[in-house]
Every structure is written in C-alpha cells, then in structure tokens.
Short mmCIF file of C-alpha atoms in Angstrom, two decimals:
data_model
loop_
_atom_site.label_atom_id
_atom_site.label_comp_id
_atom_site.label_asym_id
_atom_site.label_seq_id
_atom_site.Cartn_x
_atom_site.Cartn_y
_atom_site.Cartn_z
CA UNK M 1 99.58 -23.69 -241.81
CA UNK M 2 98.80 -21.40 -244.83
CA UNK M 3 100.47 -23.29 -247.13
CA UNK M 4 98.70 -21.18 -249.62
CA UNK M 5 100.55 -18.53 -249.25
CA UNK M 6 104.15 -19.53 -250.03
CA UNK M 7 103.45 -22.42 -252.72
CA UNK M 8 102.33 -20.87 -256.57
CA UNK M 9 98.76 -21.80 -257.47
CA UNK M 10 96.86 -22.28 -260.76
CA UNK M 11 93.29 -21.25 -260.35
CA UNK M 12 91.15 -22.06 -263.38
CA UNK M 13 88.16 -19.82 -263.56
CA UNK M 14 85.09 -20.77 -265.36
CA UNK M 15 82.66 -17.88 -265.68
CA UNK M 16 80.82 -16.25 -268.39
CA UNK M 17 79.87 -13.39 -266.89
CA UNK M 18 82.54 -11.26 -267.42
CA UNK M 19 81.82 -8.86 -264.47
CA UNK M 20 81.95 -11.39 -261.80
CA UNK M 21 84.90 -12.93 -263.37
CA UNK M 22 87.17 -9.68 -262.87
CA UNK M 23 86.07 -9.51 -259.41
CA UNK M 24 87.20 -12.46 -258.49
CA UNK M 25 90.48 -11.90 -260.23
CA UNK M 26 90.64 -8.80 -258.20
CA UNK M 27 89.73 -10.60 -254.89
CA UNK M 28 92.66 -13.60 -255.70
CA UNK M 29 95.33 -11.22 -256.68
CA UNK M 30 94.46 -9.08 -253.52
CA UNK M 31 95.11 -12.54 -251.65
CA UNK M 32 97.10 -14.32 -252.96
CA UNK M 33 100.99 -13.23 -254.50
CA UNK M 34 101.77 -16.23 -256.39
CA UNK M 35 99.31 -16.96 -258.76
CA UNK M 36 98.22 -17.71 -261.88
CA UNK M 37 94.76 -17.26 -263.22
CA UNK M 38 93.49 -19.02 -266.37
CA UNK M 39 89.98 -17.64 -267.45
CA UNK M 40 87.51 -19.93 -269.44
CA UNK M 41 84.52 -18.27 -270.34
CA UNK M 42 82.19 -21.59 -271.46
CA UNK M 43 82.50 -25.01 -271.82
CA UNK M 44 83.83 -25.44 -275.16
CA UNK M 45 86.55 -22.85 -274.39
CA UNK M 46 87.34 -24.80 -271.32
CA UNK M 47 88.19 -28.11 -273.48
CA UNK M 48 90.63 -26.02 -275.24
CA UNK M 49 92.60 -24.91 -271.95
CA UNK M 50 93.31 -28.93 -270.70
CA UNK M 51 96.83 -28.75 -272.51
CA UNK M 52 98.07 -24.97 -270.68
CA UNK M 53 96.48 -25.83 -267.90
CA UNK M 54 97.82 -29.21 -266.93
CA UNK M 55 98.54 -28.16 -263.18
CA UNK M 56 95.31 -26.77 -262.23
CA UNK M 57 95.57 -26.30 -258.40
CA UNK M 58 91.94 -25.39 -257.96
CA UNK M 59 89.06 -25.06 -260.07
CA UNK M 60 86.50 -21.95 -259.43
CA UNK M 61 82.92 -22.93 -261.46
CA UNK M 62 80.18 -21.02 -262.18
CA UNK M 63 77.15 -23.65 -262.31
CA UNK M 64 75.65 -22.18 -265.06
CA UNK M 65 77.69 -21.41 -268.38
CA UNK M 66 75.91 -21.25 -271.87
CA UNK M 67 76.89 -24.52 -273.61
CA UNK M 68 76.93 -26.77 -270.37
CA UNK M 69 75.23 -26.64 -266.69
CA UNK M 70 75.28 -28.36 -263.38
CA UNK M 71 75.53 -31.57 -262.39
CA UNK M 72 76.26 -33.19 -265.77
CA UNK M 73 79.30 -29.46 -266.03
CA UNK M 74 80.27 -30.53 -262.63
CA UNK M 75 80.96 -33.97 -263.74
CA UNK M 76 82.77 -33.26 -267.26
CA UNK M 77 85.39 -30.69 -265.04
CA UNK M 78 85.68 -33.40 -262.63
CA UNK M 79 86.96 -35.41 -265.34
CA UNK M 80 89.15 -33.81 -267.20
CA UNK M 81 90.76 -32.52 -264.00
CA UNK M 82 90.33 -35.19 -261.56
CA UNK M 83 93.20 -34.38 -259.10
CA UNK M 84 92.04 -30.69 -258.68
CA UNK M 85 89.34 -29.69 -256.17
CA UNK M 86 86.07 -28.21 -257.34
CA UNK M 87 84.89 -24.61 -255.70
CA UNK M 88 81.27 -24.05 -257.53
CA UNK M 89 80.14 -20.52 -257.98
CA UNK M 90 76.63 -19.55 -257.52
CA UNK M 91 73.13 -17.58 -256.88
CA UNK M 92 71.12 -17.39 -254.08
CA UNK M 93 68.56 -19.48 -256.26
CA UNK M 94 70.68 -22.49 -256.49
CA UNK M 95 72.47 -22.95 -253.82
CA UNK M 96 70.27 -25.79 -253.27
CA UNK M 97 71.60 -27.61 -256.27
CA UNK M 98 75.42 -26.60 -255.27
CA UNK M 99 74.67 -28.02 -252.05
CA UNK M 100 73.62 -31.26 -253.70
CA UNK M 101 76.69 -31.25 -255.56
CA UNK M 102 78.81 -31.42 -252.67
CA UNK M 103 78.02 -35.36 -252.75
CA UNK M 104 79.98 -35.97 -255.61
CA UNK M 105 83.24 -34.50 -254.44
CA UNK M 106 82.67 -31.04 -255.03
CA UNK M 107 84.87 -28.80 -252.31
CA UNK M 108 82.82 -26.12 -251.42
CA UNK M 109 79.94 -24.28 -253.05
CA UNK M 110 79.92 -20.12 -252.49
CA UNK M 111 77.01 -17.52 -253.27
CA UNK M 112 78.35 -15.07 -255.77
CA UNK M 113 76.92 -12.11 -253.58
CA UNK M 114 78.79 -13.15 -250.76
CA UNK M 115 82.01 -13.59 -252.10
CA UNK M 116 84.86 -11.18 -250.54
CA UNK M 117 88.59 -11.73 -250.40
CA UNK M 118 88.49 -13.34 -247.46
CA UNK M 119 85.88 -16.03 -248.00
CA UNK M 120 86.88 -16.57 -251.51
CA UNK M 121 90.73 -17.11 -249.82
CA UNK M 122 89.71 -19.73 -247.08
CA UNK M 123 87.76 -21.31 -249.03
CA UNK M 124 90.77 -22.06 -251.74
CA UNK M 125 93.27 -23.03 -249.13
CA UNK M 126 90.81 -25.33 -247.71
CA UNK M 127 90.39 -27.22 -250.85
CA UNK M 128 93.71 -27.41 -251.80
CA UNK M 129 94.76 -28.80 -248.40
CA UNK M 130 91.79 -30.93 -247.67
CA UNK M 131 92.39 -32.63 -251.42
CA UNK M 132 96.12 -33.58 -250.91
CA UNK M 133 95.00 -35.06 -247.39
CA UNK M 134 92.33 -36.84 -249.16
CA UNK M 135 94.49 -37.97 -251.93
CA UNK M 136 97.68 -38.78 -250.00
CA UNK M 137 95.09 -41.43 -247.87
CA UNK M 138 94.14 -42.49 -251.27
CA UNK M 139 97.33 -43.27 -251.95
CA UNK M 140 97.63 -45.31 -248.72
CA UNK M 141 95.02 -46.71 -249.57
CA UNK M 142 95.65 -48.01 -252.86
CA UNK M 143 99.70 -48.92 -251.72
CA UNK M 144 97.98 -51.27 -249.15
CA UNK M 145 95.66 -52.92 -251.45
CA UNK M 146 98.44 -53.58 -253.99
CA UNK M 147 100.63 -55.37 -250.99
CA UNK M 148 97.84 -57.37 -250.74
CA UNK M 149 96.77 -58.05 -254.38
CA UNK M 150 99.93 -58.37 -255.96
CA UNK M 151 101.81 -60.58 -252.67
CA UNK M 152 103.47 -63.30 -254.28
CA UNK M 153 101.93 -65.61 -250.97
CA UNK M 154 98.45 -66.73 -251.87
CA UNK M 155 96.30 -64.66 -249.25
CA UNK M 156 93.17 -63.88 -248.70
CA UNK M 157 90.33 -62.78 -246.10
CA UNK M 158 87.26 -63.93 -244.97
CA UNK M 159 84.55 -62.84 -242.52
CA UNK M 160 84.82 -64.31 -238.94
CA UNK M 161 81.43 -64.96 -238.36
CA UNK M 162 80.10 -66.25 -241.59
CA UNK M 163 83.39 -67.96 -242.88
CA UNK M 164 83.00 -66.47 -246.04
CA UNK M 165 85.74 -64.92 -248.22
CA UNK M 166 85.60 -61.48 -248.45
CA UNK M 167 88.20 -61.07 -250.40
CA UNK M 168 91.33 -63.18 -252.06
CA UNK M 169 94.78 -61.73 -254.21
CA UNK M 170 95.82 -62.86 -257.40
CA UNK M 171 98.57 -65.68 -255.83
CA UNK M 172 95.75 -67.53 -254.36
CA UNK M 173 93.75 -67.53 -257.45
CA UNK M 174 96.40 -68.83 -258.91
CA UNK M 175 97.78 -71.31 -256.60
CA UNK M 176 94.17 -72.47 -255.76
CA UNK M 177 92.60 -72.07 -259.35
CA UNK M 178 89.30 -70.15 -258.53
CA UNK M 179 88.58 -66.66 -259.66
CA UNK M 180 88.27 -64.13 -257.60
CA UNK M 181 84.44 -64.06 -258.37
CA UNK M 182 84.47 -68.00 -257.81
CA UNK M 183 86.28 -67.21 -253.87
CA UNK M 184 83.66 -64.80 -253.20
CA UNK M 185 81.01 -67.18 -252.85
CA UNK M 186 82.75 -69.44 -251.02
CA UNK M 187 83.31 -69.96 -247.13
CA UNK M 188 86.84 -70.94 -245.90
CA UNK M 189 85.05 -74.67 -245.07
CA UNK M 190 85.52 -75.53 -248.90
CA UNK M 191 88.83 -75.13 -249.05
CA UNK M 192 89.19 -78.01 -246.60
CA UNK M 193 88.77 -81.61 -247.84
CA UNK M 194 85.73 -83.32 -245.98
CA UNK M 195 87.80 -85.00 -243.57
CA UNK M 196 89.53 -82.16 -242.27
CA UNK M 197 86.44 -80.03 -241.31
CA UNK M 198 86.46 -81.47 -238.11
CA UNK M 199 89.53 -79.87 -236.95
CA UNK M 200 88.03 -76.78 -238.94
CA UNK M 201 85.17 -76.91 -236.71
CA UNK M 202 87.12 -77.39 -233.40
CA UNK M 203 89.06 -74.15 -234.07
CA UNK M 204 85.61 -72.36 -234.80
CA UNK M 205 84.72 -73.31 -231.58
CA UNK M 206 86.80 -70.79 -230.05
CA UNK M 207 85.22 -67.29 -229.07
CA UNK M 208 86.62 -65.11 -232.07
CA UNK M 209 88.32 -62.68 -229.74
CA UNK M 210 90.69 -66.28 -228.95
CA UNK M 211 91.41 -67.21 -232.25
CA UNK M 212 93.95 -64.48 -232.14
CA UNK M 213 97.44 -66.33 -232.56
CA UNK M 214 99.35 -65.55 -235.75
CA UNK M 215 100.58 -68.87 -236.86
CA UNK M 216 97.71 -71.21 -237.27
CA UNK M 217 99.80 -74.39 -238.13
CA UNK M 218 99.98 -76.76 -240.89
CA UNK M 219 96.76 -77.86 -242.47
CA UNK M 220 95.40 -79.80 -245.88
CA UNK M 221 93.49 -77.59 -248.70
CA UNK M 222 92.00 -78.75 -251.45
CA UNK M 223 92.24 -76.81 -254.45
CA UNK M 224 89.73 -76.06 -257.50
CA UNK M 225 90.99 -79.52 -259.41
CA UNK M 226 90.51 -81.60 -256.19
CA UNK M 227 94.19 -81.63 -255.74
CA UNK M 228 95.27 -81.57 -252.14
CA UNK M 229 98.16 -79.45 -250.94
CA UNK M 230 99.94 -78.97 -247.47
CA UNK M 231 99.70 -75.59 -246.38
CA UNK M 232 101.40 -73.59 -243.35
CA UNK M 233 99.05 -70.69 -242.36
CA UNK M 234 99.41 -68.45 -240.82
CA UNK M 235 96.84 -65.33 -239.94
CA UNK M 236 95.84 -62.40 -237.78
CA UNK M 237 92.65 -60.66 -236.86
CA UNK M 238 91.71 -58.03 -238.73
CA UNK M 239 88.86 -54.96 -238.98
CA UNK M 240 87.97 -55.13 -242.66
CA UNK M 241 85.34 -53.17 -244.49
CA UNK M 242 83.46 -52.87 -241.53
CA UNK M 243 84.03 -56.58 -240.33
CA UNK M 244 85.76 -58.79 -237.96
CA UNK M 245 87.97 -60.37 -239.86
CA UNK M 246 90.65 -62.51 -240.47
CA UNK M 247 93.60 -62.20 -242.81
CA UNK M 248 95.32 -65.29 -244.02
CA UNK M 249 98.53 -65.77 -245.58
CA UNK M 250 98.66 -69.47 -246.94
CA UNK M 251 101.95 -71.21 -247.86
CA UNK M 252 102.16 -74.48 -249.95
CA UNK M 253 104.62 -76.45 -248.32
CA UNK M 254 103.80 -79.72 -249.75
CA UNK M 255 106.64 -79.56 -252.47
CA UNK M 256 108.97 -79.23 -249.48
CA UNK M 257 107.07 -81.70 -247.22
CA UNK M 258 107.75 -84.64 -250.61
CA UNK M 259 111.71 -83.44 -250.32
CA UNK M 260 111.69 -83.84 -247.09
CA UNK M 261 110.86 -87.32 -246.95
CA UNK M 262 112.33 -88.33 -250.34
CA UNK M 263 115.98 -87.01 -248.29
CA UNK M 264 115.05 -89.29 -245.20
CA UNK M 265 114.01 -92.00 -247.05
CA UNK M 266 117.60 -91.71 -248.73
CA UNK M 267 119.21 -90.73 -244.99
CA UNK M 268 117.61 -94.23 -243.99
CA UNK M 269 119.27 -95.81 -247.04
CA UNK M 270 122.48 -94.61 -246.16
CA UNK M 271 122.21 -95.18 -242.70
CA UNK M 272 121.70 -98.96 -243.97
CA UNK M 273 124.60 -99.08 -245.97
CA UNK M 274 126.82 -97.62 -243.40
CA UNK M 275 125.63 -100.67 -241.16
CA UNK M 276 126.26 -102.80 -244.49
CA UNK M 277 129.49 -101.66 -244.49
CA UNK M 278 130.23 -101.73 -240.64
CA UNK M 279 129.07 -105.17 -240.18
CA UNK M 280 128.74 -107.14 -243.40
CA UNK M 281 131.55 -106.28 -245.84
CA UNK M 282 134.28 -106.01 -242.86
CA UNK M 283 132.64 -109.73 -241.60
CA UNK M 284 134.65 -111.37 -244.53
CA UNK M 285 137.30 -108.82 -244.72
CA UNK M 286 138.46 -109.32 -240.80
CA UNK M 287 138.03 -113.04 -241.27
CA UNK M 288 140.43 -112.33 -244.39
CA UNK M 289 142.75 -110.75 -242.16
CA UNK M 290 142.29 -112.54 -239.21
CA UNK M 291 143.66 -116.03 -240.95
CA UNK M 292 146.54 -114.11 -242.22
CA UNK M 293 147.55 -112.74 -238.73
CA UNK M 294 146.88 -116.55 -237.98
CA UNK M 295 149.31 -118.02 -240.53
CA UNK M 296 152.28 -115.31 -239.80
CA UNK M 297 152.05 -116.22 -236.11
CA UNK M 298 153.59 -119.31 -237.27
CA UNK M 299 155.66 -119.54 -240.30
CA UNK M 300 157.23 -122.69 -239.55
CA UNK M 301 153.90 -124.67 -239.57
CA UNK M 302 152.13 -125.66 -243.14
CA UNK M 303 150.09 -128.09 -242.27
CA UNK M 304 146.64 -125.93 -242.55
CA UNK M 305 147.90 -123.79 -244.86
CA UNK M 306 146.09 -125.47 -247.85
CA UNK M 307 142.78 -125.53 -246.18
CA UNK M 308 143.22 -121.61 -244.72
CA UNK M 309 144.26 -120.74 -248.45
CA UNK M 310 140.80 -122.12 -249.53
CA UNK M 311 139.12 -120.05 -246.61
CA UNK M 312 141.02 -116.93 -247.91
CA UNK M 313 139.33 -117.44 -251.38
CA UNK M 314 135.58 -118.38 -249.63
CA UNK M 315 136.09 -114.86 -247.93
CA UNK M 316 137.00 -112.78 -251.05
CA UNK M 317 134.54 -114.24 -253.08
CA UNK M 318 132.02 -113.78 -250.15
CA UNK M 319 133.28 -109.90 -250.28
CA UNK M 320 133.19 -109.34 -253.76
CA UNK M 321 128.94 -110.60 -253.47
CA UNK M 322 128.00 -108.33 -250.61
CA UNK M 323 130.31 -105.33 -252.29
CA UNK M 324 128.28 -105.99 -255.73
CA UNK M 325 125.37 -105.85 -253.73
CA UNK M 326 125.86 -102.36 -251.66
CA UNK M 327 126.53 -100.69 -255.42
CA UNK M 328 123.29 -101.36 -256.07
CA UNK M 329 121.59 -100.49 -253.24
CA UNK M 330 123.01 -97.16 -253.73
CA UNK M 331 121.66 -97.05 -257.34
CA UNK M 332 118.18 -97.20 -255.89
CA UNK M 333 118.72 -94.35 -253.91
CA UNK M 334 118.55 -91.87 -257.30
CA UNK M 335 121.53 -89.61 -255.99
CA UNK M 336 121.56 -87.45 -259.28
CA UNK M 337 124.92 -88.78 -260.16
CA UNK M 338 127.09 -87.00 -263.20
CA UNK M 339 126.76 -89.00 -266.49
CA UNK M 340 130.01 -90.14 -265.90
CA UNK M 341 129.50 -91.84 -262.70
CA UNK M 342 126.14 -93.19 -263.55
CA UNK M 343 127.87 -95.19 -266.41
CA UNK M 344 130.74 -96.50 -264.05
CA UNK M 345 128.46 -97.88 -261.86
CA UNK M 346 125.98 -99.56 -264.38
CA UNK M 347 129.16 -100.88 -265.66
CA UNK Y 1 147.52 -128.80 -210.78
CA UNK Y 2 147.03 -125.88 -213.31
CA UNK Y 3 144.11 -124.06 -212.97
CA UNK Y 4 142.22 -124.25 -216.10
CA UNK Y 5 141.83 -121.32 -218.09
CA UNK Y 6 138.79 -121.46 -220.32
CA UNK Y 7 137.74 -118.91 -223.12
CA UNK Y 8 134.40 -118.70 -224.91
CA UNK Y 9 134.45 -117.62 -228.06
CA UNK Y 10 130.50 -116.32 -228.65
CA UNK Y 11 130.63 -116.21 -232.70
CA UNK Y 12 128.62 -117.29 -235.90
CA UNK Y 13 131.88 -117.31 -238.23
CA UNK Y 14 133.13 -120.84 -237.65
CA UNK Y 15 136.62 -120.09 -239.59
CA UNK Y 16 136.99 -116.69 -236.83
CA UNK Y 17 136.06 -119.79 -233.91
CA UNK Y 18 138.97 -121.66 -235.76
CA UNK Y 19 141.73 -119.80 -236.18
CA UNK Y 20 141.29 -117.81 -232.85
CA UNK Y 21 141.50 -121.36 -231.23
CA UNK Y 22 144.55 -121.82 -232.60
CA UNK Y 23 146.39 -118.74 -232.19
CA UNK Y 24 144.95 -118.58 -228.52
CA UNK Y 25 146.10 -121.90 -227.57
CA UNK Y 26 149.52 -121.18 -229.06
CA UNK Y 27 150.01 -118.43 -227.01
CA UNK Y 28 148.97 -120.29 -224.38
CA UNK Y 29 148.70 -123.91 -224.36
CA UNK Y 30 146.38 -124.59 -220.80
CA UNK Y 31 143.90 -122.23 -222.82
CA UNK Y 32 140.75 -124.13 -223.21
CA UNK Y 33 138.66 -122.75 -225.96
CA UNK Y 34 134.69 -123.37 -225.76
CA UNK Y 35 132.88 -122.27 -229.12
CA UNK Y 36 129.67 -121.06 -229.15
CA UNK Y 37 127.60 -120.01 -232.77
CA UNK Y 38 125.12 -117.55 -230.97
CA UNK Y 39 123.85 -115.69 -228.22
CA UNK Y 40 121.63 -117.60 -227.07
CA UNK Y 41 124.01 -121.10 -226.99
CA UNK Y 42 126.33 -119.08 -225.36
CA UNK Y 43 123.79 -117.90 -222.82
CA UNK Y 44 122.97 -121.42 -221.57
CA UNK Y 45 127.10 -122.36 -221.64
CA UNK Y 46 127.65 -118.93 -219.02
CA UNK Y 47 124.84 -120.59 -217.33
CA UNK Y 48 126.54 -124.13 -217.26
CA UNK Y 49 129.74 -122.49 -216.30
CA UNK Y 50 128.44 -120.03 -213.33
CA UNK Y 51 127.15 -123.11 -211.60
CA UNK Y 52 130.44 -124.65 -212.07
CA UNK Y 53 131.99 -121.93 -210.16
CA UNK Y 54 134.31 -121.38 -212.64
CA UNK Y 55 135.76 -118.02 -214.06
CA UNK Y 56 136.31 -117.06 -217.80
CA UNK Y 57 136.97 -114.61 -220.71
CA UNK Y 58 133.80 -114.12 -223.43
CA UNK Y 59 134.79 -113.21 -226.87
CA UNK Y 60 131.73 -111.58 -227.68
CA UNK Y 61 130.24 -110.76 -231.15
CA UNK Y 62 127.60 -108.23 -231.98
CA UNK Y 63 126.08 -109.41 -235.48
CA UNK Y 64 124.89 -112.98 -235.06
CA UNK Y 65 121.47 -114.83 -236.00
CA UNK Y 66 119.50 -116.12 -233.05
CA UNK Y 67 120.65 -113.41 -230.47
CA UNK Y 68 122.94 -111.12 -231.17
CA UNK Y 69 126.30 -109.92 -228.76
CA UNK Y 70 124.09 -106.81 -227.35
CA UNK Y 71 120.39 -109.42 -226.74
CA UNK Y 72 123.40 -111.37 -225.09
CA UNK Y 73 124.70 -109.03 -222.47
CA UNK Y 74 120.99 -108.25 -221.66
CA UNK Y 75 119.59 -111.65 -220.44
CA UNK Y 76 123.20 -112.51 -218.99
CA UNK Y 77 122.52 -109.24 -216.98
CA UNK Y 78 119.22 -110.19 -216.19
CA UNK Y 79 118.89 -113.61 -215.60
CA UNK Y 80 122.23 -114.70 -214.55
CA UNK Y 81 124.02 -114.02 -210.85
CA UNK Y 82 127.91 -114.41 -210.63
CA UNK Y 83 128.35 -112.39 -213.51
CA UNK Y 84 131.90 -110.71 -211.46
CA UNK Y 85 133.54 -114.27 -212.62
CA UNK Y 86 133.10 -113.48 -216.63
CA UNK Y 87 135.56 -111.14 -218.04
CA UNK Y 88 133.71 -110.03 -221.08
CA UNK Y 89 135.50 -108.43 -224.68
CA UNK Y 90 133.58 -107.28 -227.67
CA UNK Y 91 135.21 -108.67 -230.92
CA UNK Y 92 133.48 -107.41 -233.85
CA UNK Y 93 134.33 -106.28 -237.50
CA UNK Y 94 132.25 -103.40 -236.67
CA UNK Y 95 134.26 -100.03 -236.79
CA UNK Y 96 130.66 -98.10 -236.61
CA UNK Y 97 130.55 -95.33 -234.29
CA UNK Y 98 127.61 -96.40 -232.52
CA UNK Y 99 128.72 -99.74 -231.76
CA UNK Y 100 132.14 -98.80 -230.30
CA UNK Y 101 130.46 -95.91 -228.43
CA UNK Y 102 127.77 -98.20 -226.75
CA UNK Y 103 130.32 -101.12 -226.21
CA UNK Y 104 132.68 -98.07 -223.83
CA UNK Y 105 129.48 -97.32 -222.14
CA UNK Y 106 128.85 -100.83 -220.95
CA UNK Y 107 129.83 -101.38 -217.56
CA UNK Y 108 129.91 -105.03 -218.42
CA UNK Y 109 132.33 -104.97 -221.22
CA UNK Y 110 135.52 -104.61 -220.69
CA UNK Y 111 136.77 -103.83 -223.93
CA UNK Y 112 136.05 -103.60 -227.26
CA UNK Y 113 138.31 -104.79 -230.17
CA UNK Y 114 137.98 -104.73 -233.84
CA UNK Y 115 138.79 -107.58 -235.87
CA UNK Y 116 140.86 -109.43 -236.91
CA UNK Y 117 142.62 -109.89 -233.68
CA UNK Y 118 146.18 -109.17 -233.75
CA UNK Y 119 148.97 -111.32 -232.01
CA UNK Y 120 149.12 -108.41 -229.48
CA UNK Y 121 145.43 -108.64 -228.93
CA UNK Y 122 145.25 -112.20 -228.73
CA UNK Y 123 148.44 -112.16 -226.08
CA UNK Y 124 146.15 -109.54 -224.17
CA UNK Y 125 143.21 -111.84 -224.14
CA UNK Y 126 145.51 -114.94 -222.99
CA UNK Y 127 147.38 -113.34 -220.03
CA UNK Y 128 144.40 -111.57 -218.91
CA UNK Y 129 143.25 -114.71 -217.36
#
C-alpha cells in the first residue's frame, strides 16, 4: 500500500547547498502530488521553523550543515522532532558515519549522487510507514505497561527460576510498603513469613512448565512493617523481558476474612438466642399457661388455687430473669443499633 | 378388673409433672401417672416397666439436665427390647424448627406437642391408651 501517495506530507529539508536542495525539490514534486516542502538551510534557521513546521512527516538531513554536524545534528533534529523519521543525506565519503547513525533511529541514510526520484520516493514512504508501525507498537507497548503499573490490584512479577522480582506496580508498593527499588532485590520467599516457606517450597517443587494454574489459592504475606495479611493469588505464566516468568495478581482479603468471622461469631450468637428463646423463655411461659389451662379445666374446684397462683408468680418472675438476660446477650453482639435503640435497651 | 393405664411423664419442671397429673387423671381417673425428673430416671423406670410386661404412654421432654428427651430415645433404642409396648409423645416448650422437624422424623415418636398441653391434647393423650 502506497499510502504515500493519497495522504499530504510535510518534508522538512535541511541542506545548505542550495543546488542539491532544488533537486531534491524537483525529484519530490515529480513524485509526490501532495506535498509540502519546508527548506532550512542550517541549523540555526532550522530552530526557527519548529513552530510552522509542527507536522513534519519526514525529515531529509544533510549530515553536514555549517553551524552543526553529525551525530551530535542528528541528535538535536531527533529532538525537536521526535515523532518524525530521519532520512540523512550524504557523500560517498561518509556514508560510513550515516551508516553508524542508523543505530540511533535514523531511517535510512542515501548518497547524494545516487539520489533519483525513485530512490528518494521509496525511501520516504518507507520511513513514514515503518515509523507509524514502530510507534503504534510503542503505543502498545506503553498501554500495556500502564495496565500493569497503574492496576489498582497490587501485582507484580518475578523470575521463575531465581524467585526474584522482576518487576512490581505502584498498588503493591503501596499495599506492601516497599519501593519499587526495595522489590527489586527481593525474591518472592520474603514476602512469606518464615513459617509459610514450607508450603512456598513445596509449590517450587513443581517442574515450572506445572505450575501453570491461574488461581494459586489463599496464602499469608508479610508486608514491609511485619504486618501479616491474607492474600488470594492468583497468577499465570508469563514470557517477560526475555524470561520465564510469572505474573501475580495479589488480593488482600484479610479485611474480609475478620468480617467474615466477626458475622459468624454473631450468626452463632443468634443461633444461641434463638435456642434461648425456643427452650428457656417458653419453659416458664408454657408452665404459665399450662396451670391456667389446668385451673379452667375445673372452675368449680379452689382448693389449689392459692398454691397454683403462687406458681403463676414463680414463673413470671422466672421469665422476666431469663428475658433480662437474652437483652443483654444481644448487646454483646455490637449490632450497630440506631442511637435510639441503643438507649432503649441500656435503659 | 380394669386394666391399668399408666403414663410417664419424663420432665425436670415439677409444677408441669403436677398439674399434668391432675388434669390427666381428671380426664381419666384409672390414669396412673409415674413422674420421672430426667432421662436417665426415666430410662431405668421403661426398663422396670418392659420387664413388667406392661404397656404405656411417655411424655417426653427435650431440655432436661442429666439426659435430655433426644440422649433418651437413643439408649431406649439401644439398650432396651419391647420398645412396640411404649407409645412415646414429645412435650416440649420448644417451637424451634429443628426440634419439631427431628421429632416428625423419628420413627419412635409418635407425636410432637408444644406446651402447655391443652384439654384437647391432654384428652388425646388419655384415650390413646
């Protein structure tokens, strides 16, 4: 695809000879119908052009200008235009030095003699499409490494032979409370408290090519201040810089772990006081209700009534214990009750 | 002769052992009442009774010190052999789920009521023998 050929470019030129500049002018416009050509004829005039020529599609260098030359020109263009590709102009005499120039980023490198239309063409399409490839992966690149770094789950990587981290994002130099420098020189094993390298060690004992499940389970880390957290992990193999690898996403449950239990210590509680209730408080109550069943089977007899009158106040006062008793059992059990409440039952 | 008709009440509340004698024996007067204060008293009266040869009703209840109704049912079940003479209720002032629930399931009980004992339930209990 000559995608050159239907999008407008911006070619910066940077040549002081004035000769070989309108020659290639002539070759570009002979090549290519949209275009616009911006001539700089040394260094100092090419500081003055960064404003007008903002969308520089291409830069064309000659090595050699008056006020500025080679490597240390090739690196001041570079960076004032760092999104536009470099195409250095030169002799036969220094094509040696264009050629070494080609390792910092430089696109291509042409011998002035040489150039014709169609070289000088190829050659600008070719940088133009090679540097948006380039950049786009870049871009990948860069998108990737920010999922990583800026994850709100602590995560980080280490190498699966040597254990050490590799790398770590910002959550897990928060939530653990080492810098990033600080992870570096650490292996995975010091994130586990002593007694838990054992089961450390039992996983490592797996060929790496097994340790491939995603969820590794629920473990214990220990963080910077000694602190010990439950965390789920889970993590995945991974080919990093070269490495086998293995990325770890790490999530502190131990906040949810401590509300777990604190609701099944209070399901337990209620769970007692529904016995309470079932057994206890209804004891006295039945018995309550039981001797009057008793005493209006037979209205016409009053002999026990005295004594089953006392029994009826034994039983209420027996009810009115166990009731005080059950209120505050359920005080204990820190329900977050409205102001309102709270003061009833204290009451 | 009358055949004697003997009910034991299996309870800790001795005013519940009271008054359920009573009503029980009005409703029926050859109704005799044997009172027991746990499980495990009540355990060796079954076992007193089964030699006997004799059959009767247990008013059974679940929460009591010693051995409770359910401890009860299990060494009767184990360690006793007649057991088809015994006509066993649950009477307890527990309206839990759980309770009720486990009482249906209980081949052995025959059913479970929740106090106090009306004058229908006590009728129920006296002709039932």
């Amino acid at each position: 695809m000559m995608a050159g050929l239907t999008q407008k470019i911006h070619v910066l030129v940077v040549e002081d000879n004035i000769g070989d500049y309108l020659l290639i002018e002539e070759h570009l416009l002979e090549k290519f119908e949209q275009i616009k050509i911006t001539h700089c004829s040394n260094y100092k005039h090419t500081l003055s052009c960064i404003e007008k020529a903002s969308d520089i599609s291409v830069v064309l260098l000659d090595l050699f200008l008056p006020d500025k030359s080679g490597t240390n020109l090739t690196q001041k263009i570079q960076a004032l235009w760092p999104d536009a590709p470099i195409i250095v102009l030169t002799g036969y005499s220094d094509s040696r030095t264009a050629r070494e120039l080609l390792n910092l980023g430089v696109s291509d490198f042409l011998i002035k003699d040489e150039i014709n239309p169609e070289i000088l063409h190829k050659s600008i399409i070719y940088a133009i499409e090679r540097n948006s490839f380039v950049r786009s992966l870049e871009q990948a690149k860069q998108d990737y490494e920010e999922i990583f770094e800026v994850n709100p789950q602590p995560m980080f990587v280490y190498d699966s032979k040597t254990l050490q981290i590799i790398n770590a994002n910002d959550a897990a130099t928060m939530k653990y409370g080492y810098s990033k420098e600080e992870f570096l020189n650490m292996t995975i094993r010091e994130l586990r408290p002593t007694d838990q390298i054992k089961f450390l060690e039992e996983r490592l004992s797996l060929p790496i090519e097994q340790r491939t499940q995603k969820y590794a389970g629920v473990f214990i880390h220990k963080l910077k201040s000694g602190e010990e957290i439950k965390v789920e992990i889970y993590s995945s193999n991974i080919h990093y810089k070269d490495m086998e690898a293995r990325l770890v996403v790490s999530n502190d449950i131990t906040e949810k772990q401590n509300y777990l239990s604190t609701i099944e210590e209070q399901n337990k509680k209620l769970k007692k006081i529904a016995w309470t209730q079932s057994h206890i408080v209804r004891a006295p109550l039945s018995r309550i209700l039981g001797i009057i069943n008793y005493i209006e089977s037979k209205p016409e007899d009053t002999s026990d009534l005295l004594f089953f009158l006392q029994q009826l106040r034994v039983s209420a006062e027996e009810l009115d214990v166990i009731i005080k008793q059950i209120v505050d059992e359920t005080v204990t059990l820190n329900i977050d009750l409205n102001a309102e409440n709270k003061e009833h039952l204290d009451s | 002769m009358q055949k004697i008709k003997n009910i034991l009440i299996v309870d800790d509340d001795l005013i519940f052992q009271l008054f359920t004698t009573k009503m029980l024996q009005n409703a029926n007067s050859s109704i005799n009442v044997i009172s027991c204060e746990n499980g495990l008293l009540a355990y060796e009266k079954c076992k007193e009774l089964l030699n006997q040869k004799q059959d009767f009703v247990v008013l059974l209840d679940i929460n009591m010190p010693v051995m409770d109704g359910w401890e009860f049912i299990n060494k009767c079940s184990k360690e006793l052999i007649g057991l088809e003479r015994i006509q066993l209720f649950m009477v307890s002032s527990s309206t839990n789920s759980n309770d009720i629930e486990k009482a249906k399931n209980h081949h052995c009980i025959q059913k479970y009521y929740i106090k106090p004992l009306s004058i229908t339930d006590i009728n129920e209990i006296a002709s039932s023998i």
